[in-house]
Amino acid sequence: MFNQTDQMADIRRIAIVGSGLAGLTAALLLQRNNLEVTVFEKSRGPGGRMAAKRVPGGSADIGAQYFTARNPSFLEFLGQYAGESSFGAWRGRFGYQNSEGKWESFPDEDRYVGIPRMTAITRKLSETVELRTQTRIQRLVPDARAWVLQDTDGRSHGPFDAVIITAPPAQARDIVTNSQLHDLAAELDDPVLHIQPCWACAAYFKEPLSVSYDAMRCQSDVLYWVANNSSKPGREDSGQWWVLHANPEWSRDNEHTCAEQVADAMVCAFQQVAGCSVKPDDAVTHRWLYAKSSSTDNPGFRWFGDQRIGLAGDWLSGGRVEGAFDSAEGLAEKILSL
Ligand SMILES: Cc1cc2nc3c(=O)[nH]c(=O)nc-3n(C[C@H](O)[C@H](O)[C@H](O)COP(=O)(O)OP(=O)(O)OC[C@H]3O[C@@H](n4cnc5c(N)ncnc54)[C@H](O)[C@@H]3O)c2cc1C
C-alpha cells in the first residue's frame, strides 16, 4: 500500500490499539527511542486481561493470575517502568491434580503478581504514555502515506505513520476487515479459531477455608483453576476471596447461561475440588470471550511493511503475560531496526 516505504526515517508517529501489557510495552520501548506514540483503549482504563474486579472490601484478579519472567529483560523493564513496588513474588502453595486425580505440588518457580492488584502494573506503565481511553478503534483509513484511525463514535485520530494492533485476534480482524485490508484479515482467521473463552467467578468466604493449596489446577468438568486471591501479597482482605476459572469447554457450552447459574455451578464444582461444603458469602462473575490462545504457532509478532501495520500480543507468543511482553518487545525492535 505504501510501496515498500517502511524506512525508519519515515516513521515518527505511531498509533497503538490496546493498552494491555503488549500495547504499553510497545509504547514505552518506542517512546524511549524518541518516537511519538498514542495508545487507544476501548475500556475505561488500561490493563486488558491483566484485570482486577472491584469487590466489597477490595479487588480480585479475574484475568491473569500470575506471571513468569523467564526473559530477564521482562523484570528489568517492569522494574524500570512499573517500579519495584507495583509487583512482587506470590509465594503461595501451588498444586495440581495428576491424571489419577491425586494432588501433587507444582515445582517451585518465581511467580509474580501486581500489588495490591494485577492492574497496579499497567496503571504504572501507562502513566508516561499518551493514552486515550474509552476509544474503540473501528477502522484505519489511508491518508496520503499515513493512517487515520476512526473510532466507533465517529471521531478521527491521526495521521500516524504506522499502526500497531495489540487487540486479541477477533478484535484485530474486525479492525482490518473494516479497513478493507482483506489479505491481512485472512491471516487472522486461524488465530481467531484458537482463542478460548473463560467464565471467571470470585467467591468470598468470611471465614478462611482450610484448603491444602493456595492455587490449584484441577481436573473437573467445570473448573480448571482455583486460587485464594487473598493469599497474594498486598491484599488486605478480611476473610478470603477465591478466584475460580471454568475450563474452555464448559465456558463455551455456557456462553449464554445467566451469571447467577454460572456462579452456582462454579461454586458447587469448587466445593468438590476443595473438599468443603461452606457456602460463599458473596460471588461475582465475569465472562471472557477471548481469554487465552491455544495456538502452537508462535511467530512472536507480525510486521506488514507495505502497510506499516504491526500485530503484537500474547496470542503470537505463547498466550501468556510474558508472551505479551516478548511479542511487543520483538515488534518494537523490528520497527526500530528499519
Ligand atoms: C481468565 C484468564 C486467566 C489468565 N491467566 C493467566 C495466568 O495465570 N498467567 C499468564 O501469564 N497469563 C494468563 N492469562 C493471559 C494473560 O492475561 C494475557 O496473556 C495477557 O494479559 C495479554 O496481554 P495483551 O496485551 O496481549 O492483550 P490484552 O490484555 O487483551 O490487551 C488488548 C487490549 O486491546 C483493547 N482493545 C481491543 N479491541 C480494541 C479496539 N478496537 N480499540 C481499542 N482498544 C481495543 C482491549 O480492551 C485490551 O485492553 C489469562 C487470561 C485470562 C482471560
GROMACS .gro file of C-alpha atoms and ligand atoms in nm:
model
  391
    1MET     CA    1   0.000   0.000   0.000
    2PHE     CA    2   0.278   0.243   0.085
    3ASN     CA    3   0.515   0.098  -0.180
    4GLN     CA    4   0.772  -0.055   0.050
    5THR     CA    5   0.845   0.272   0.226
    6ASP     CA    6   0.888   0.119   0.568
    7GLN     CA    7   1.205   0.315   0.636
    8MET     CA    8   1.263   0.419   0.995
    9ALA     CA    9   1.326   0.777   0.888
   10ASP     CA   10   0.964   0.796   0.770
   11ILE     CA   11   0.816   0.656   1.088
   12ARG     CA   12   0.780   0.919   1.360
   13ARG     CA   13   0.422   0.891   1.485
   14ILE     CA   14   0.283   0.555   1.584
   15ALA     CA   15  -0.069   0.460   1.693
   16ILE     CA   16  -0.112   0.159   1.919
   17VAL     CA   17  -0.450  -0.009   1.957
   18GLY     CA   18  -0.489  -0.167   2.303
   19SER     CA   19  -0.340  -0.085   2.642
   20GLY     CA   20  -0.280  -0.435   2.775
   21LEU     CA   21   0.074  -0.534   2.855
   22ALA     CA   22   0.167  -0.569   2.486
   23GLY     CA   23   0.040  -0.224   2.390
   24LEU     CA   24   0.203  -0.048   2.684
   25THR     CA   25   0.533  -0.233   2.637
   26ALA     CA   26   0.550  -0.136   2.271
   27ALA     CA   27   0.457   0.223   2.359
   28LEU     CA   28   0.730   0.263   2.620
   29LEU     CA   29   1.003   0.094   2.415
   30LEU     CA   30   0.927   0.304   2.106
   31GLN     CA   31   0.885   0.623   2.304
   32ARG     CA   32   1.226   0.588   2.465
   33ASN     CA   33   1.366   0.596   2.113
   34ASN     CA   34   1.203   0.933   2.053
   35LEU     CA   35   0.903   0.815   1.855
   36GLU     CA   36   0.567   0.983   1.919
   37VAL     CA   37   0.323   0.723   2.041
   38THR     CA   38  -0.051   0.740   2.113
   39VAL     CA   39  -0.232   0.443   2.267
   40PHE     CA   40  -0.605   0.386   2.210
   41GLU     CA   41  -0.807   0.176   2.452
   42LYS     CA   42  -1.175   0.087   2.429
   43SER     CA   43  -1.216   0.032   2.805
   44ARG     CA   44  -1.218   0.288   3.086
   45GLY     CA   45  -0.865   0.203   3.195
   46PRO     CA   46  -0.552   0.019   3.085
   47GLY     CA   47  -0.468  -0.343   3.163
   48GLY     CA   48  -0.668  -0.561   2.925
   49ARG     CA   49  -0.666  -0.917   3.054
   50MET     CA   50  -0.435  -0.831   3.345
   51ALA     CA   51  -0.760  -0.736   3.509
   52ALA     CA   52  -0.898  -0.688   3.859
   53LYS     CA   53  -1.262  -0.653   3.954
   54ARG     CA   54  -1.365  -0.428   4.241
   55VAL     CA   55  -1.535  -0.640   4.505
   56PRO     CA   56  -1.665  -0.542   4.850
   57GLY     CA   57  -1.361  -0.476   5.068
   58GLY     CA   58  -1.101  -0.484   4.788
   59SER     CA   59  -1.047  -0.635   4.445
   60ALA     CA   60  -0.998  -0.975   4.287
   61ASP     CA   61  -0.777  -1.065   3.990
   62ILE     CA   62  -1.028  -1.214   3.749
   63GLY     CA   63  -0.797  -1.239   3.447
   64ALA     CA   64  -0.428  -1.330   3.458
   65GLN     CA   65  -0.348  -1.493   3.792
   66TYR     CA   66   0.028  -1.457   3.798
   67PHE     CA   67   0.312  -1.438   3.551
   68THR     CA   68   0.656  -1.576   3.499
   69ALA     CA   69   0.959  -1.370   3.399
   70ARG     CA   70   1.198  -1.616   3.237
   71ASN     CA   71   1.317  -1.347   2.995
   72PRO     CA   72   1.546  -1.129   3.212
   73SER     CA   73   1.459  -0.817   3.015
   74PHE     CA   74   1.095  -0.850   3.131
   75LEU     CA   75   1.183  -0.798   3.500
   76GLU     CA   76   1.427  -0.524   3.407
   77PHE     CA   77   1.153  -0.350   3.207
   78LEU     CA   78   0.898  -0.382   3.489
   79GLY     CA   79   1.148  -0.255   3.746
   80GLN     CA   80   1.228   0.046   3.530
   81TYR     CA   81   0.879   0.144   3.412
   82ALA     CA   82   0.631  -0.001   3.663
   83GLY     CA   83   0.856   0.028   3.969
   84GLU     CA   84   0.953  -0.239   4.222
   85SER     CA   85   0.657  -0.162   4.449
   86SER     CA   86   0.390  -0.240   4.187
   87PHE     CA   87   0.468  -0.612   4.165
   88GLY     CA   88   0.618  -0.894   4.368
   89ALA     CA   89   0.652  -1.268   4.407
   90TRP     CA   90   0.350  -1.473   4.511
   91ARG     CA   91   0.480  -1.738   4.750
   92GLY     CA   92   0.161  -1.944   4.753
   93ARG     CA   93   0.133  -2.321   4.772
   94PHE     CA   94   0.064  -2.442   4.416
   95GLY     CA   95  -0.087  -2.783   4.346
   96TYR     CA   96  -0.231  -2.978   4.057
   97GLN     CA   97  -0.436  -3.292   4.012
   98ASN     CA   98  -0.248  -3.562   3.823
   99SER     CA   99  -0.412  -3.796   3.571
  100GLU     CA  100  -0.528  -4.021   3.856
  101GLY     CA  101  -0.689  -3.726   4.031
  102LYS     CA  102  -0.429  -3.717   4.312
  103TRP     CA  103  -0.295  -3.382   4.430
  104GLU     CA  104   0.073  -3.301   4.378
  105SER     CA  105   0.272  -2.984   4.442
  106PHE     CA  106   0.397  -2.778   4.149
  107PRO     CA  107   0.775  -2.734   4.141
  108ASP     CA  108   0.892  -2.403   4.289
  109GLU     CA  109   0.921  -2.118   4.042
  110ASP     CA  110   0.917  -1.739   4.072
  111ARG     CA  111   0.559  -1.634   4.008
  112TYR     CA  112   0.478  -1.263   4.007
  113VAL     CA  113   0.162  -1.061   4.065
  114GLY     CA  114   0.069  -0.693   4.068
  115ILE     CA  115   0.046  -0.535   4.415
  116PRO     CA  116  -0.212  -0.469   4.553
  117ARG     CA  117  -0.392  -0.596   4.241
  118MET     CA  118  -0.292  -0.710   3.894
  119THR     CA  119  -0.382  -0.376   3.736
  120ALA     CA  120  -0.125  -0.193   3.951
  121ILE     CA  121   0.140  -0.279   3.692
  122THR     CA  122  -0.039  -0.149   3.384
  123ARG     CA  123  -0.160   0.163   3.573
  124LYS     CA  124   0.204   0.248   3.642
  125LEU     CA  125   0.320   0.162   3.290
  126SER     CA  126   0.052   0.388   3.143
  127GLU     CA  127   0.149   0.693   3.348
  128THR     CA  128   0.400   0.827   3.098
  129VAL     CA  129   0.214   0.722   2.785
  130GLU     CA  130  -0.039   0.926   2.590
  131LEU     CA  131  -0.344   0.707   2.644
  132ARG     CA  132  -0.692   0.772   2.504
  133THR     CA  133  -0.933   0.551   2.695
  134GLN     CA  134  -1.296   0.477   2.602
  135THR     CA  135  -1.191   0.496   2.239
  136ARG     CA  136  -1.275   0.186   2.038
  137ILE     CA  137  -1.093   0.191   1.706
  138GLN     CA  138  -1.315   0.078   1.425
  139ARG     CA  139  -1.107   0.121   1.113
  140LEU     CA  140  -0.786   0.259   0.963
  141VAL     CA  141  -0.825   0.499   0.673
  142PRO     CA  142  -0.530   0.572   0.441
  143ASP     CA  143  -0.435   0.939   0.428
  144ALA     CA  144  -0.154   1.013   0.180
  145ARG     CA  145   0.132   0.799   0.320
  146ALA     CA  146  -0.018   0.770   0.666
  147TRP     CA  147  -0.313   0.622   0.857
  148VAL     CA  148  -0.602   0.799   1.025
  149LEU     CA  149  -0.781   0.597   1.291
  150GLN     CA  150  -1.159   0.622   1.317
  151ASP     CA  151  -1.333   0.523   1.636
  152THR     CA  152  -1.685   0.392   1.687
  153ASP     CA  153  -1.807   0.739   1.794
  154GLY     CA  154  -1.713   0.877   1.454
  155ARG     CA  155  -1.402   1.062   1.573
  156SER     CA  156  -1.081   1.061   1.369
  157HIS     CA  157  -0.730   1.039   1.517
  158GLY     CA  158  -0.402   1.100   1.343
  159PRO     CA  159  -0.244   1.090   1.095
  160PHE     CA  160   0.008   0.826   1.205
  161ASP     CA  161   0.298   0.682   1.007
  162ALA     CA  162   0.241   0.330   1.141
  163VAL     CA  163  -0.015   0.137   1.344
  164ILE     CA  164   0.037  -0.144   1.595
  165ILE     CA  165  -0.269  -0.353   1.683
  166THR     CA  166  -0.247  -0.546   2.010
  167ALA     CA  167  -0.613  -0.646   2.044
  168PRO     CA  168  -0.694  -1.019   2.060
  169PRO     CA  169  -0.721  -1.170   1.708
  170ALA     CA  170  -1.101  -1.147   1.664
  171GLN     CA  171  -1.096  -0.777   1.751
  172ALA     CA  172  -0.783  -0.720   1.540
  173ARG     CA  173  -0.955  -0.893   1.247
  174ASP     CA  174  -1.259  -0.667   1.282
  175ILE     CA  175  -1.038  -0.359   1.255
  176VAL     CA  176  -0.850  -0.477   0.945
  177THR     CA  177  -1.169  -0.608   0.779
  178ASN     CA  178  -1.339  -0.271   0.833
  179SER     CA  179  -1.027  -0.113   0.680
  180GLN     CA  180  -1.069  -0.324   0.361
  181LEU     CA  181  -0.738  -0.499   0.435
  182HIS     CA  182  -0.878  -0.837   0.338
  183ASP     CA  183  -0.546  -1.019   0.290
  184LEU     CA  184  -0.440  -0.921   0.637
  185ALA     CA  185  -0.780  -1.020   0.778
  186ALA     CA  186  -0.748  -1.366   0.619
  187GLU     CA  187  -0.423  -1.419   0.809
  188LEU     CA  188  -0.617  -1.379   1.132
  189ASP     CA  189  -0.878  -1.647   1.058
  190ASP     CA  190  -0.675  -1.929   1.210
  191PRO     CA  191  -0.565  -1.738   1.526
  192VAL     CA  192  -0.931  -1.643   1.586
  193LEU     CA  193  -1.025  -2.012   1.592
  194HIS     CA  194  -0.769  -2.078   1.866
  195ILE     CA  195  -0.898  -1.824   2.116
  196GLN     CA  196  -1.082  -1.982   2.406
  197PRO     CA  197  -1.349  -1.827   2.628
  198CYS     CA  198  -1.343  -1.841   3.008
  199TRP     CA  199  -1.602  -1.781   3.277
  200ALA     CA  200  -1.446  -1.638   3.593
  201CYS     CA  201  -1.607  -1.623   3.937
  202ALA     CA  202  -1.477  -1.454   4.253
  203ALA     CA  203  -1.630  -1.608   4.565
  204TYR     CA  204  -1.600  -1.457   4.913
  205PHE     CA  205  -1.576  -1.655   5.236
  206LYS     CA  206  -1.588  -1.460   5.563
  207GLU     CA  207  -1.420  -1.747   5.745
  208PRO     CA  208  -1.093  -1.865   5.589
  209LEU     CA  209  -1.122  -2.207   5.426
  210SER     CA  210  -0.894  -2.487   5.525
  211VAL     CA  211  -0.751  -2.598   5.190
  212SER     CA  212  -0.410  -2.757   5.129
  213TYR     CA  213  -0.314  -2.526   4.841
  214ASP     CA  214  -0.350  -2.156   4.762
  215ALA     CA  215  -0.366  -2.221   4.389
  216MET     CA  216  -0.486  -2.538   4.221
  217ARG     CA  217  -0.501  -2.656   3.864
  218CYS     CA  218  -0.784  -2.904   3.878
  219GLN     CA  219  -0.942  -3.186   3.680
  220SER     CA  220  -1.309  -3.100   3.691
  221ASP     CA  221  -1.592  -3.099   3.438
  222VAL     CA  222  -1.635  -2.729   3.516
  223LEU     CA  223  -1.314  -2.576   3.652
  224TYR     CA  224  -0.950  -2.580   3.552
  225TRP     CA  225  -0.813  -2.334   3.808
  226VAL     CA  226  -0.895  -2.204   4.157
  227ALA     CA  227  -0.685  -1.968   4.370
  228ASN     CA  228  -0.705  -1.791   4.700
  229ASN     CA  229  -0.668  -1.433   4.579
  230SER     CA  230  -0.625  -1.317   4.939
  231SER     CA  231  -0.301  -1.518   4.967
  232LYS     CA  232  -0.131  -1.288   4.715
  233PRO     CA  233   0.099  -1.021   4.856
  234GLY     CA  234  -0.050  -0.683   4.946
  235ARG     CA  235  -0.414  -0.795   4.962
  236GLU     CA  236  -0.564  -0.694   5.292
  237ASP     CA  237  -0.895  -0.876   5.277
  238SER     CA  238  -1.078  -0.974   5.589
  239GLY     CA  239  -1.183  -1.329   5.501
  240GLN     CA  240  -1.085  -1.484   5.168
  241TRP     CA  241  -1.167  -1.412   4.804
  242TRP     CA  242  -1.122  -1.719   4.586
  243VAL     CA  243  -1.100  -1.683   4.208
  244LEU     CA  244  -1.239  -1.973   4.003
  245HIS     CA  245  -1.183  -2.019   3.629
  246ALA     CA  246  -1.401  -2.252   3.424
  247ASN     CA  247  -1.240  -2.470   3.161
  248PRO     CA  248  -1.276  -2.367   2.792
  249GLU     CA  249  -1.524  -2.642   2.703
  250TRP     CA  250  -1.761  -2.561   2.989
  251SER     CA  251  -1.722  -2.188   2.925
  252ARG     CA  252  -1.811  -2.236   2.558
  253ASP     CA  253  -2.112  -2.457   2.640
  254ASN     CA  254  -2.234  -2.196   2.890
  255GLU     CA  255  -2.155  -1.883   2.692
  256HIS     CA  256  -2.518  -1.764   2.722
  257THR     CA  257  -2.602  -1.904   3.065
  258CYS     CA  258  -2.703  -1.634   3.313
  259ALA     CA  259  -2.442  -1.515   3.564
  260GLU     CA  260  -2.630  -1.649   3.872
  261GLN     CA  261  -2.648  -2.001   3.730
  262VAL     CA  262  -2.284  -1.985   3.628
  263ALA     CA  263  -2.182  -1.877   3.980
  264ASP     CA  264  -2.386  -2.160   4.135
  265ALA     CA  265  -2.232  -2.424   3.910
  266MET     CA  266  -1.877  -2.294   3.958
  267VAL     CA  267  -1.910  -2.270   4.337
  268CYS     CA  268  -2.054  -2.622   4.350
  269ALA     CA  269  -1.757  -2.752   4.147
  270PHE     CA  270  -1.520  -2.557   4.375
  271GLN     CA  271  -1.666  -2.726   4.683
  272GLN     CA  272  -1.588  -3.063   4.528
  273VAL     CA  273  -1.234  -2.961   4.434
  274ALA     CA  274  -1.161  -2.806   4.775
  275GLY     CA  275  -1.340  -3.081   4.968
  276CYS     CA  276  -1.557  -2.842   5.168
  277SER     CA  277  -1.926  -2.760   5.178
  278VAL     CA  278  -1.905  -2.400   5.305
  279LYS     CA  279  -2.127  -2.162   5.105
  280PRO     CA  280  -1.970  -1.833   4.990
  281ASP     CA  281  -2.097  -1.506   5.144
  282ASP     CA  282  -2.073  -1.326   4.809
  283ALA     CA  283  -1.992  -1.412   4.446
  284VAL     CA  284  -1.935  -1.209   4.129
  285THR     CA  285  -1.875  -1.336   3.777
  286HIS     CA  286  -1.707  -1.217   3.460
  287ARG     CA  287  -1.723  -1.372   3.114
  288TRP     CA  288  -1.411  -1.355   2.898
  289LEU     CA  289  -1.497  -1.416   2.534
  290TYR     CA  290  -1.129  -1.404   2.439
  291ALA     CA  291  -0.927  -1.545   2.725
  292LYS     CA  292  -0.633  -1.749   2.603
  293SER     CA  293  -0.489  -1.876   2.279
  294SER     CA  294  -0.440  -2.249   2.230
  295SER     CA  295  -0.231  -2.196   1.917
  296THR     CA  296   0.110  -2.362   1.896
  297ASP     CA  297   0.214  -2.131   1.613
  298ASN     CA  298   0.424  -1.862   1.782
  299PRO     CA  299   0.578  -1.623   1.528
  300GLY     CA  300   0.637  -1.365   1.805
  301PHE     CA  301   0.488  -1.069   1.618
  302ARG     CA  302   0.385  -0.969   1.266
  303TRP     CA  303   0.504  -0.668   1.070
  304PHE     CA  304   0.345  -0.583   0.734
  305GLY     CA  305   0.597  -0.336   0.594
  306ASP     CA  306   0.393  -0.246   0.285
  307GLN     CA  307   0.108  -0.127   0.501
  308ARG     CA  308   0.314  -0.024   0.803
  309ILE     CA  309   0.091  -0.225   1.030
  310GLY     CA  310   0.223  -0.441   1.312
  311LEU     CA  311   0.045  -0.705   1.520
  312ALA     CA  312   0.160  -0.790   1.872
  313GLY     CA  313   0.005  -0.966   2.168
  314ASP     CA  314   0.019  -1.281   2.376
  315TRP     CA  315  -0.154  -1.489   2.107
  316LEU     CA  316   0.153  -1.453   1.883
  317SER     CA  317   0.393  -1.571   2.152
  318GLY     CA  318   0.264  -1.849   2.377
  319GLY     CA  319  -0.058  -1.695   2.507
  320ARG     CA  320   0.054  -1.562   2.843
  321VAL     CA  321   0.155  -1.237   3.012
  322GLU     CA  322   0.523  -1.292   2.948
  323GLY     CA  323   0.443  -1.375   2.586
  324ALA     CA  324   0.264  -1.040   2.551
  325PHE     CA  325   0.584  -0.867   2.666
  326ASP     CA  326   0.808  -1.076   2.437
  327SER     CA  327   0.583  -1.010   2.139
  328ALA     CA  328   0.576  -0.633   2.191
  329GLU     CA  329   0.949  -0.619   2.259
  330GLY     CA  330   1.014  -0.811   1.934
  331LEU     CA  331   0.793  -0.582   1.727
  332ALA     CA  332   0.940  -0.265   1.879
  333GLU     CA  333   1.292  -0.392   1.798
  334LYS     CA  334   1.182  -0.470   1.442
  335ILE     CA  335   1.042  -0.120   1.389
  336LEU     CA  336   1.348   0.042   1.543
  337SER     CA  337   1.575  -0.164   1.316
  338LEU     CA  338   1.411  -0.043   0.993
  339LIG     C1  339  -0.917  -1.579   3.272
  339LIG     C2  340  -0.775  -1.558   3.230
  339LIG     C3  341  -0.672  -1.617   3.303
  339LIG     C4  342  -0.539  -1.596   3.265
  339LIG     N1  343  -0.439  -1.648   3.343
  339LIG     C5  344  -0.310  -1.620   3.311
  339LIG     C6  345  -0.205  -1.657   3.401
  339LIG     O1  346  -0.228  -1.707   3.510
  339LIG     N2  347  -0.077  -1.630   3.364
  339LIG     C7  348  -0.048  -1.567   3.246
  339LIG     O2  349   0.070  -1.543   3.217
  339LIG     N3  350  -0.146  -1.527   3.162
  339LIG     C8  351  -0.276  -1.551   3.193
  339LIG     N4  352  -0.377  -1.508   3.112
  339LIG     C9  353  -0.342  -1.447   2.983
  339LIG    C10  354  -0.295  -1.302   3.001
  339LIG     O3  355  -0.394  -1.229   3.068
  339LIG    C11  356  -0.269  -1.245   2.863
  339LIG     O4  357  -0.172  -1.326   2.800
  339LIG    C12  358  -0.215  -1.101   2.861
  339LIG     O5  359  -0.274  -1.021   2.959
  339LIG    C13  360  -0.241  -1.046   2.719
  339LIG     O6  361  -0.192  -0.913   2.707
  339LIG     P1  362  -0.210  -0.839   2.566
  339LIG     O7  363  -0.161  -0.701   2.584
  339LIG     O8  364  -0.152  -0.924   2.459
  339LIG     O9  365  -0.368  -0.840   2.538
  339LIG     P2  366  -0.487  -0.774   2.621
  339LIG    O10  367  -0.453  -0.769   2.765
  339LIG    O11  368  -0.611  -0.845   2.581
  339LIG    O12  369  -0.492  -0.623   2.567
  339LIG    C14  370  -0.560  -0.588   2.449
  339LIG    C15  371  -0.630  -0.456   2.473
  339LIG    O13  372  -0.687  -0.413   2.350
  339LIG    C16  373  -0.809  -0.347   2.380
  339LIG     N5  374  -0.887  -0.341   2.256
  339LIG    C17  375  -0.941  -0.445   2.188
  339LIG     N6  376  -1.003  -0.402   2.077
  339LIG    C18  377  -0.988  -0.267   2.075
  339LIG    C19  378  -1.028  -0.165   1.985
  339LIG     N7  379  -1.098  -0.192   1.874
  339LIG     N8  380  -0.996  -0.037   2.013
  339LIG    C20  381  -0.925  -0.005   2.127
  339LIG     N9  382  -0.885  -0.099   2.216
  339LIG    C21  383  -0.914  -0.228   2.190
  339LIG    C22  384  -0.869  -0.433   2.489
  339LIG    O14  385  -0.969  -0.364   2.563
  339LIG    C23  386  -0.745  -0.465   2.572
  339LIG    O15  387  -0.726  -0.371   2.676
  339LIG    C24  388  -0.509  -1.521   3.149
  339LIG    C25  389  -0.614  -1.460   3.079
  339LIG    C26  390  -0.745  -1.476   3.120
  339LIG    C27  391  -0.854  -1.404   3.047
   0.00000   0.00000   0.00000
